[in-house]
PDB file of C-alpha atoms in Angstrom:
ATOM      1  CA  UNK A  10     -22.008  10.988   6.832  1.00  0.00           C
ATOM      2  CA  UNK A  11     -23.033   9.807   2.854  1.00  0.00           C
ATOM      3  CA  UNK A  12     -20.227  12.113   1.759  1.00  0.00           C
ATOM      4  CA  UNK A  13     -17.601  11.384   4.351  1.00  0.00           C
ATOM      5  CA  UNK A  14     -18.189   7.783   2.980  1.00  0.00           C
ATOM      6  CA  UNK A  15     -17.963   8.663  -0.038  1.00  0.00           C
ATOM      7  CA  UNK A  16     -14.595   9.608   0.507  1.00  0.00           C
ATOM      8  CA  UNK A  17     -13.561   6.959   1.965  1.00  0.00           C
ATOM      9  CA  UNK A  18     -10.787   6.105  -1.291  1.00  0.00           C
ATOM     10  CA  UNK A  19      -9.379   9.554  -0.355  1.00  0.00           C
ATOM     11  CA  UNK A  20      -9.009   9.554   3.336  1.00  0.00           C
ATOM     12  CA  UNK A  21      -7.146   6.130   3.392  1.00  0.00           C
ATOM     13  CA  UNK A  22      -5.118   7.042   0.594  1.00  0.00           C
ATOM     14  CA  UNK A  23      -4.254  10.351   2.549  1.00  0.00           C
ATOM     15  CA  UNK A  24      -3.560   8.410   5.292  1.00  0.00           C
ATOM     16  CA  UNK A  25      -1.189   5.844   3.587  1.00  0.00           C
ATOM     17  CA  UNK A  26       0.706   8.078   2.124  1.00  0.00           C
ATOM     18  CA  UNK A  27       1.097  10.412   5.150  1.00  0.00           C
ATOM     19  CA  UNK A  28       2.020   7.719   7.291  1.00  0.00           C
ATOM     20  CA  UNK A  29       4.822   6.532   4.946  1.00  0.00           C
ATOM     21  CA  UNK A  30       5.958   9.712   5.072  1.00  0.00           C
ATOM     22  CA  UNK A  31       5.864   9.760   8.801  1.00  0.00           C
ATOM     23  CA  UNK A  32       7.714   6.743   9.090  1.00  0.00           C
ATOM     24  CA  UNK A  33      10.339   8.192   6.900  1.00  0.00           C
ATOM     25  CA  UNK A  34      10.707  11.275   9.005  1.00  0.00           C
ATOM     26  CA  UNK A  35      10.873   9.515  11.602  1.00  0.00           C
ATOM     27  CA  UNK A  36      13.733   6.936  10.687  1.00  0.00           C
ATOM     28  CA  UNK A  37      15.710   9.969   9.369  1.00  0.00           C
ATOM     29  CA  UNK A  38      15.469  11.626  12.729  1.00  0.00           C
ATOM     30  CA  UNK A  39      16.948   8.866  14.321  1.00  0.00           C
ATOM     31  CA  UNK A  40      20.560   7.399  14.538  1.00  0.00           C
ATOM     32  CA  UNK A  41      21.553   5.180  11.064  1.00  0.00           C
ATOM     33  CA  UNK A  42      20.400   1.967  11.312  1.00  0.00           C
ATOM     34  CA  UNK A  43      23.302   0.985   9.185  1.00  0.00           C
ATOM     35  CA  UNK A  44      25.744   1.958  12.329  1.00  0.00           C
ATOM     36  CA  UNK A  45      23.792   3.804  15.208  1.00  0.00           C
ATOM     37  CA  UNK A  46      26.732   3.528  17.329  1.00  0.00           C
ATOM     38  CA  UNK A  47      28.707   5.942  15.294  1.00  0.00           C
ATOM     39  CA  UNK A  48      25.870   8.608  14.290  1.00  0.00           C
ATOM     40  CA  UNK A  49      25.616   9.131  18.127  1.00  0.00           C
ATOM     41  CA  UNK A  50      29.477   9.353  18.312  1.00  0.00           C
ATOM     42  CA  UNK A  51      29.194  12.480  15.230  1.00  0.00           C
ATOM     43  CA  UNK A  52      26.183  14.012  16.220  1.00  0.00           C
ATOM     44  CA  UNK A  53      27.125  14.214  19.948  1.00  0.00           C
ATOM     45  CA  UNK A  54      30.125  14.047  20.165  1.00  0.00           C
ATOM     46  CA  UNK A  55      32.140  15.101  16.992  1.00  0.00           C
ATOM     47  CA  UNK A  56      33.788  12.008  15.698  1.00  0.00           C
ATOM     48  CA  UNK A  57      33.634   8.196  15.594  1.00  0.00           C
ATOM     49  CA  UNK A  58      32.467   5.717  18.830  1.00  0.00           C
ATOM     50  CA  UNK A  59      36.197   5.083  21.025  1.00  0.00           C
ATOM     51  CA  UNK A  60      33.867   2.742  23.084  1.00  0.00           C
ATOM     52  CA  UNK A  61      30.789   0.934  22.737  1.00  0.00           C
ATOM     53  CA  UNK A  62      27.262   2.462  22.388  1.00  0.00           C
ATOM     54  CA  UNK A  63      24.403   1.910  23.274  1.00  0.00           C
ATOM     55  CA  UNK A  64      21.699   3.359  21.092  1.00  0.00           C
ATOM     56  CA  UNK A  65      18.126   3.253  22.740  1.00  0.00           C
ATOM     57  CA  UNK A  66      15.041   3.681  20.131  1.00  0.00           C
ATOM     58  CA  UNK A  67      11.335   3.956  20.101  1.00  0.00           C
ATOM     59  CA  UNK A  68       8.976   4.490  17.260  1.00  0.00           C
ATOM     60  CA  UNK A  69       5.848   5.787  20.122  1.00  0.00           C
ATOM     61  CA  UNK A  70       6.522   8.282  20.864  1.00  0.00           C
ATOM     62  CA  UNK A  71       9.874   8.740  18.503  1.00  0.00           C
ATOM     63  CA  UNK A  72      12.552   8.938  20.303  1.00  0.00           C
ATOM     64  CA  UNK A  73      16.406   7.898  20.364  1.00  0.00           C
ATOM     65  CA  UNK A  74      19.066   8.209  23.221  1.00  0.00           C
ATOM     66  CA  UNK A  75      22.728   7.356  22.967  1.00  0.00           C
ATOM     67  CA  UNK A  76      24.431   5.608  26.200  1.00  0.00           C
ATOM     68  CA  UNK A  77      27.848   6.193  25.991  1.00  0.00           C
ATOM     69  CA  UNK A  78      28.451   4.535  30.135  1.00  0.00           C
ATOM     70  CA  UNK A  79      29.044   6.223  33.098  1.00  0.00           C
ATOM     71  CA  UNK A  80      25.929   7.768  32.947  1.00  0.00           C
ATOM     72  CA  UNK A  81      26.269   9.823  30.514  1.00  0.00           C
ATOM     73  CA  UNK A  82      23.337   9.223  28.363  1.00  0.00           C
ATOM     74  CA  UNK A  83      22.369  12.391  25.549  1.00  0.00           C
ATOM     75  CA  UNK A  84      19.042  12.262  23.706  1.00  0.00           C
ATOM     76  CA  UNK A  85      19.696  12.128  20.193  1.00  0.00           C
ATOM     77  CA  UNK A  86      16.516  13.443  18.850  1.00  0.00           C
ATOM     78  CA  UNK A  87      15.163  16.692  20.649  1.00  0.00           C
ATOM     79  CA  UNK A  88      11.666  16.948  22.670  1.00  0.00           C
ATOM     80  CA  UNK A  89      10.290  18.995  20.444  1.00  0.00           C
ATOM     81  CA  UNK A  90      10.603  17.449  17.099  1.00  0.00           C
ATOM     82  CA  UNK A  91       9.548  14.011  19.471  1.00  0.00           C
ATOM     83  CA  UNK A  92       6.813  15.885  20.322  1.00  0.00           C
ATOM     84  CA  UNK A  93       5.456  17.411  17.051  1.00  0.00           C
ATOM     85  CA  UNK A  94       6.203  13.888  15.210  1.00  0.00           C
ATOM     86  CA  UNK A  95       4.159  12.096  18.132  1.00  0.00           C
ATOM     87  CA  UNK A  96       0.938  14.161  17.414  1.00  0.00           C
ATOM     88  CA  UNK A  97       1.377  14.430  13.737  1.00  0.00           C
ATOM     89  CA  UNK A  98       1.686  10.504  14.009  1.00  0.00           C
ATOM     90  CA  UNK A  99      -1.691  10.227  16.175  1.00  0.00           C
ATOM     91  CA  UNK A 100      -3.598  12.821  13.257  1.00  0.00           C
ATOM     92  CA  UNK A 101      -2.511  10.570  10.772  1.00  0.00           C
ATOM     93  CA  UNK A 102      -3.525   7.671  12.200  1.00  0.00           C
ATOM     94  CA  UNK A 103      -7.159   8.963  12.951  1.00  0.00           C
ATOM     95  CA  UNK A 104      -7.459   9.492   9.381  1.00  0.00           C
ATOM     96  CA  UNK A 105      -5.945   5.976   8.738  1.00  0.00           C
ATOM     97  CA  UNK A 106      -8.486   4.176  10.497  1.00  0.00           C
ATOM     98  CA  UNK A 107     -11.461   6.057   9.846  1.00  0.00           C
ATOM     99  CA  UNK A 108     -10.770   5.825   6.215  1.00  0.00           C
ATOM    100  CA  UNK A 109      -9.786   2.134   6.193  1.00  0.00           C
ATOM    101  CA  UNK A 110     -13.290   1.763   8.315  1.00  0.00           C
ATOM    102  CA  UNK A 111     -15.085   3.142   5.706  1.00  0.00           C
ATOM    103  CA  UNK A 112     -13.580   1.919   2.726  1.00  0.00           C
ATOM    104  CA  UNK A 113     -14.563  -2.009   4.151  1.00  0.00           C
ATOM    105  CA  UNK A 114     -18.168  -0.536   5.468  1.00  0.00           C
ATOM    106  CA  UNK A 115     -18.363   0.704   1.565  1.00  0.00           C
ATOM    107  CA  UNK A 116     -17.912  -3.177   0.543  1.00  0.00           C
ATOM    108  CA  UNK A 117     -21.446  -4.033   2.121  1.00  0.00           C
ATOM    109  CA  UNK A 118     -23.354  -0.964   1.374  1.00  0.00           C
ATOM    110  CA  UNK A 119     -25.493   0.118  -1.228  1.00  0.00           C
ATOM    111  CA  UNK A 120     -25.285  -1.937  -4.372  1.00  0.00           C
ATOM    112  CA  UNK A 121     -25.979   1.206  -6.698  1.00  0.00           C
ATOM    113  CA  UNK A 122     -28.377   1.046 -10.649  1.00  0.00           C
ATOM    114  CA  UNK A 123     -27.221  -1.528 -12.169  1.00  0.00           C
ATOM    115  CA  UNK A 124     -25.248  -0.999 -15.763  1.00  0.00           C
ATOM    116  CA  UNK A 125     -26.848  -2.883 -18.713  1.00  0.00           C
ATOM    117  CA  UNK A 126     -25.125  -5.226 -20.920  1.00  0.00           C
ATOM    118  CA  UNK A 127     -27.518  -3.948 -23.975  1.00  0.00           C
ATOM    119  CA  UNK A 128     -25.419  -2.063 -26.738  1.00  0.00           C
ATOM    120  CA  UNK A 129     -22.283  -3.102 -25.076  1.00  0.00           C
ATOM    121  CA  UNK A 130     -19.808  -4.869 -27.583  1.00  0.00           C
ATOM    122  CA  UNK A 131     -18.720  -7.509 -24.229  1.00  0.00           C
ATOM    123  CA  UNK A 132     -15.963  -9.446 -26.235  1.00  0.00           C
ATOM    124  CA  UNK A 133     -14.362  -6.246 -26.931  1.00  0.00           C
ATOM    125  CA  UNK A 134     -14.957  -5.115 -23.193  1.00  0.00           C
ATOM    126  CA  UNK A 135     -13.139  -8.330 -21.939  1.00  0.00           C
ATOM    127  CA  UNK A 136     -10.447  -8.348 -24.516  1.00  0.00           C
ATOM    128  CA  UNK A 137      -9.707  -4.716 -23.521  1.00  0.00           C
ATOM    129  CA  UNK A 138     -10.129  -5.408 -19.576  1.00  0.00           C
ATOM    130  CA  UNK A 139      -7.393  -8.582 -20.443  1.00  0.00           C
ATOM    131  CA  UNK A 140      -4.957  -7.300 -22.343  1.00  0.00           C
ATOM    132  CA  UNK A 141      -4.849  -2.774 -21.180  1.00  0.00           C
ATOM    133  CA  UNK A 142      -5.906  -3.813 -17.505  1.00  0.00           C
ATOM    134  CA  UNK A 143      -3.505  -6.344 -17.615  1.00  0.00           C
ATOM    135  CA  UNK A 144      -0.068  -4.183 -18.883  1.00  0.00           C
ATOM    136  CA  UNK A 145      -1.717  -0.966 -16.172  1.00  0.00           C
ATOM    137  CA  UNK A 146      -0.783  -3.508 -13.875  1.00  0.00           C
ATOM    138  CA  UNK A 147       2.099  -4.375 -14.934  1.00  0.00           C
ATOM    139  CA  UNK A 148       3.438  -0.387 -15.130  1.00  0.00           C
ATOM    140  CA  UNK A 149       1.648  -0.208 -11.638  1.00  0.00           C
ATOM    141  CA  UNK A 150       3.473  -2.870 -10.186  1.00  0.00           C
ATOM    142  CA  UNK A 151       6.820  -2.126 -11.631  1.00  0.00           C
ATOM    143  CA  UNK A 152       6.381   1.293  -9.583  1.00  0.00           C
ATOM    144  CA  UNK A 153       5.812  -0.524  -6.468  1.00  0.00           C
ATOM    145  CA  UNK A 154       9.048  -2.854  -6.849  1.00  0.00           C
ATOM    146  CA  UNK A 155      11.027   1.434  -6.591  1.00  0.00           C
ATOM    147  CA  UNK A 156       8.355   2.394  -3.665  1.00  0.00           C
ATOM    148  CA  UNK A 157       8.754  -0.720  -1.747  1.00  0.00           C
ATOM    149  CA  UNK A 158      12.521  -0.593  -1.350  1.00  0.00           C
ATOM    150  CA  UNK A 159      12.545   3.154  -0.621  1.00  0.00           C
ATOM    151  CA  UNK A 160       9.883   2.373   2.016  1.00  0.00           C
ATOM    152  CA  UNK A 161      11.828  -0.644   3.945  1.00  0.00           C
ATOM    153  CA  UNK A 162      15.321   1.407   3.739  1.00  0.00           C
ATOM    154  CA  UNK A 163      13.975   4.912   4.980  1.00  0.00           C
ATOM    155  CA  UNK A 164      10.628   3.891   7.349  1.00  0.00           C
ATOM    156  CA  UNK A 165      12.093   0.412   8.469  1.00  0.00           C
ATOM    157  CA  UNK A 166       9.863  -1.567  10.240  1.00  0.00           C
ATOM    158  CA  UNK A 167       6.639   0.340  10.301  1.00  0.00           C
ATOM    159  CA  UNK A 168       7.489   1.940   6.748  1.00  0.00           C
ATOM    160  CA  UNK A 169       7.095  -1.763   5.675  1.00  0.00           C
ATOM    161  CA  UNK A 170       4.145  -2.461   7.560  1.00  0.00           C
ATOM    162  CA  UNK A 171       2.600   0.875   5.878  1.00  0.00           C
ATOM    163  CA  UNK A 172       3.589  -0.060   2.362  1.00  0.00           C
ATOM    164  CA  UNK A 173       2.006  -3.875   2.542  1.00  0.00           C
ATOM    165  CA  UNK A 174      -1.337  -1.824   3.107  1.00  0.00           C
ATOM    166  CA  UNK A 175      -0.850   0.786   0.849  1.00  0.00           C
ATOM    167  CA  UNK A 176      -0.013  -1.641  -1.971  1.00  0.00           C
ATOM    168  CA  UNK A 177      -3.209  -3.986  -1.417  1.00  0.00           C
ATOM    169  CA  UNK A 178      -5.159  -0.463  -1.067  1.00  0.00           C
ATOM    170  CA  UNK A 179      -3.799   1.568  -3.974  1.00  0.00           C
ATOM    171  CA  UNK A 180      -3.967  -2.418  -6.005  1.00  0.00           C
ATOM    172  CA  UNK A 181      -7.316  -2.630  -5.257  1.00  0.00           C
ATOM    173  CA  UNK A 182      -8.405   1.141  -5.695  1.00  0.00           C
ATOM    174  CA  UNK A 183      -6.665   0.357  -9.194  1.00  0.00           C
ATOM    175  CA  UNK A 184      -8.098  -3.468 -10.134  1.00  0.00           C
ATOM    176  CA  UNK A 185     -11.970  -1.774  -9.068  1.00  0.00           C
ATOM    177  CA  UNK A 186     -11.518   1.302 -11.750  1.00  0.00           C
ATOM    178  CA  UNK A 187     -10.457  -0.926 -14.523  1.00  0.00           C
ATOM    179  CA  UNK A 188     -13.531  -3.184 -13.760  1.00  0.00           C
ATOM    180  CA  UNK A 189     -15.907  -0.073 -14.005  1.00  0.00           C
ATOM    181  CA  UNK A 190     -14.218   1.204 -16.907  1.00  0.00           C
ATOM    182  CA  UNK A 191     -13.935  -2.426 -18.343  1.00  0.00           C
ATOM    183  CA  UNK A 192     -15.241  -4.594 -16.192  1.00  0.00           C
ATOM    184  CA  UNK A 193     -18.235  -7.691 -16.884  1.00  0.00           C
ATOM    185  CA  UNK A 194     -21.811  -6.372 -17.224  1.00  0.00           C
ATOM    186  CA  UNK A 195     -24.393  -6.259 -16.023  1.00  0.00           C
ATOM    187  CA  UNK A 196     -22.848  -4.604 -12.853  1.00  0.00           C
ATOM    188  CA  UNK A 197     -23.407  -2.361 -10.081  1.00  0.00           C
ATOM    189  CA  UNK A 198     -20.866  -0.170  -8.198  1.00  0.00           C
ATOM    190  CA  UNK A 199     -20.584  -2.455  -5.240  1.00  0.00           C
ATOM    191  CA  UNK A 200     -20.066  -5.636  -7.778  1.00  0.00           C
ATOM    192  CA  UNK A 201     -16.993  -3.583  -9.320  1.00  0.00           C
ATOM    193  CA  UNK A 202     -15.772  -2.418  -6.211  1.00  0.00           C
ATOM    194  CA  UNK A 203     -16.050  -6.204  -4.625  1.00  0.00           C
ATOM    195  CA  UNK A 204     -14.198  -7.716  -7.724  1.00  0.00           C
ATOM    196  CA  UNK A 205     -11.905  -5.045  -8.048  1.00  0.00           C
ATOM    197  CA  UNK A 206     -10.816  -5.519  -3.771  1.00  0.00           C
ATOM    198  CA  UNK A 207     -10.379  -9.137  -4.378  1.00  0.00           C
ATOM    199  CA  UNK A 208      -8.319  -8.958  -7.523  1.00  0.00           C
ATOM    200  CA  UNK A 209      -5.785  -6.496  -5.572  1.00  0.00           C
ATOM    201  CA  UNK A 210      -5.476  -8.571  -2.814  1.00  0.00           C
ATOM    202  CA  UNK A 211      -4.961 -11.426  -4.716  1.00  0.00           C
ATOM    203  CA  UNK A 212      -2.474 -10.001  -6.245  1.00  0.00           C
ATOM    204  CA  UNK A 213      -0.185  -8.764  -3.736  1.00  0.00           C
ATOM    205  CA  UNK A 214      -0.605 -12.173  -2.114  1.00  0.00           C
ATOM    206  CA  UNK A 215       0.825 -14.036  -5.398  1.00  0.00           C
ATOM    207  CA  UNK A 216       3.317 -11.503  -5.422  1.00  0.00           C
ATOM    208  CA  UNK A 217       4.302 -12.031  -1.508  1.00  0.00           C
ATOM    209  CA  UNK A 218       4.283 -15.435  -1.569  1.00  0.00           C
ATOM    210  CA  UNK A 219       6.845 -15.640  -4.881  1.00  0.00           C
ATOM    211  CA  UNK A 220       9.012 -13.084  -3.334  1.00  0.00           C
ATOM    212  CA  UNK A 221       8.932 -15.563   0.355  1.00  0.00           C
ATOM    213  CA  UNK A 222       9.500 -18.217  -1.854  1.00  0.00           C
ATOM    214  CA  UNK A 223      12.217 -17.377  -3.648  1.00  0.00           C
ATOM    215  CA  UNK A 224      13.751 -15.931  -0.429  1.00  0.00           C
ATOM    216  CA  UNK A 225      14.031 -12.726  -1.578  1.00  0.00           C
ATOM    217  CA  UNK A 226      11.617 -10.619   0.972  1.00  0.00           C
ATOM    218  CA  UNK A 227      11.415  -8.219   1.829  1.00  0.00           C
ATOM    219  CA  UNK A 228      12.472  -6.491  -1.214  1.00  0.00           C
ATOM    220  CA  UNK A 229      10.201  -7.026  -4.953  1.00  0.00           C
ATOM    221  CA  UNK A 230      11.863  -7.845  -7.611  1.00  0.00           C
ATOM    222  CA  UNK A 231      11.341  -6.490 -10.937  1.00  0.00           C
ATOM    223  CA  UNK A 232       9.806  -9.744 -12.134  1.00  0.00           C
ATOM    224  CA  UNK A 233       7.210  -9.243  -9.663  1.00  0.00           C
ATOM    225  CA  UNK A 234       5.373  -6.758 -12.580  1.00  0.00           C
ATOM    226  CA  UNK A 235       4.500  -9.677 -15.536  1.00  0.00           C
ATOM    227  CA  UNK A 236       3.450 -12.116 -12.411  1.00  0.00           C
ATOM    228  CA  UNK A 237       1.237  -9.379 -11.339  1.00  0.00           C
ATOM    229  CA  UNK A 238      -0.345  -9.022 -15.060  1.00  0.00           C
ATOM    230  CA  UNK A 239      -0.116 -12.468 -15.682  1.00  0.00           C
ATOM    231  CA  UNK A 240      -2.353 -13.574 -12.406  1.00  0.00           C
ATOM    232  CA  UNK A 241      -4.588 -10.016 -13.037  1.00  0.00           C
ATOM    233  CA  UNK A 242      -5.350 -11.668 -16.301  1.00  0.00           C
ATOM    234  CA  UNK A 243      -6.315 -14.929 -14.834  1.00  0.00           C
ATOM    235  CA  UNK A 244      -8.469 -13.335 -12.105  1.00  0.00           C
ATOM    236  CA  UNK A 245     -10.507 -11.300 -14.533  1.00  0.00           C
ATOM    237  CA  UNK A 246     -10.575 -13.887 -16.916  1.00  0.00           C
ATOM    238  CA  UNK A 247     -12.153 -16.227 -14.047  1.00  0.00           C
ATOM    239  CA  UNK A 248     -14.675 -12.781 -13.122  1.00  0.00           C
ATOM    240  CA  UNK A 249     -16.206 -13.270 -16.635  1.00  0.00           C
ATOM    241  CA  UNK A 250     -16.421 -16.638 -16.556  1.00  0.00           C
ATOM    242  CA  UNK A 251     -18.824 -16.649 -13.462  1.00  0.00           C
ATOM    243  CA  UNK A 252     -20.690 -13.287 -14.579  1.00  0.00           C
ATOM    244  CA  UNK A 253     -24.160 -13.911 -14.953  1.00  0.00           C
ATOM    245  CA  UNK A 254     -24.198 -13.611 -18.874  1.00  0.00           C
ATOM    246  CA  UNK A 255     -20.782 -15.466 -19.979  1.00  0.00           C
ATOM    247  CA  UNK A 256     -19.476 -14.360 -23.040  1.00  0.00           C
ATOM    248  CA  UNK A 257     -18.931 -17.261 -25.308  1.00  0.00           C
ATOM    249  CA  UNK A 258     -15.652 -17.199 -27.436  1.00  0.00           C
TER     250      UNK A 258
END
């Protein structure tokens, strides 16, 4: 059980990513969202809609049918590839949740040896941790603002859903390594991971709520990257401030 917690980082990142990819399958197996209508008329019936249609959708267990009246109602995506995308779906989301469960049961378990502050240059730690953790954000986030609209266009609804929690995961995963690696000492494991959770999720909020504001969700825009290293370097900033032994400047 110690080492299936242990990888707890892995098995929700597996999961993330796996889903996102089942999303995408998913919306690709089933009539354009763009104009449904029509990729019923091609697929089913070799060339564009002469009459309405009505395009019937479900995301569990995936499946699409195309009403074109009288009766005559076709499935647009086969049993089988319903069925294998229904089970793959139910996989991945076992290893979803049990990794997401034991990522949070990792945020109130053992605290770990603690890492002295003795021999450690700490203005130098938190200049680094300011300024490098600060533009890895920035390159991190600029990735995101490519992943999210890929995500929304291709896994719609659920791909959207999939990427708010893989960005606050993968953010947090990211803010909790550059803490260890530059983070305020003394620390533990658990402090690091704690600080590092918070900052990512503090981030993507800030991030959400400019994008809402500016009325531009549910796509990020580029600018989203220097707000993200702008309010990492406040966060941080604030984590050294209430560490234990402040560094005076």
């Amino acid at each position: 059980m110690q080492w299936l917690r242990r990888q707890a980082g892995l098995l929700s990142g597996l999961g993330l990513v796996c889903g996102l990819g089942w999303a995408i399958a998913v919306s690709t197996a089933m009539p354009s969202w763009f104009d449904p209508g029509e990729a019923c008329a091609k697929k089913l019936h070799g060339g564009s809609p002469d009459s309405t249609i009505e395009v019937h959708t479900s995301w569990f267990p995936p499946s699409a049918t195309c009403d074109f009246g009288g009766g005559d109602v076709r499935q647009y995506m086969s049993t089988t590839r319903s069925t294998v995308l229904s089970v793959l779906g139910v996989l991945i989301l076992v290893v979803l949740v049990t990794g997401l469960v034991l990522t949070i049961k990792r945020l109130s378990g053992e605290p770990g040896p603690t890492r002295p502050a003795e021999g450690v240059e700490l203005r130098r730690r938190r200049r680094n941790q300011l300024t490098f953790g600060a533009l890895d954000v920035l390159l991190a986030v600029a990735v995101l603002v490519f992943f999210n609209a890929v995500a929304i266009v291709l896994g719609e609804i659920v791909g959207g859903v999939l990427f708010v929690v893989t960005t606050i995961a993968g953010l947090s995963a990211l803010c909790t390594a550059l803490d260890r690696h530059m983070g305020p000492l003394p620390s533990t494991a658990l402090e690091s991971r704690r600080r590092g959770t918070v900052t990512g999720a503090t981030l993507f909020g800030v991030i959400f709520t400019a994008t809402a504001v500016t009325g531009q969700l549910p796509f990020f825009r580029l600018w989203a990257a220097p707000l993200a290293a702008l309010t990492y370097a406040a966060v941080v900033h604030l984590q050294w401030s209430r560490q234990r032994d402040p560094v005076k400047v």
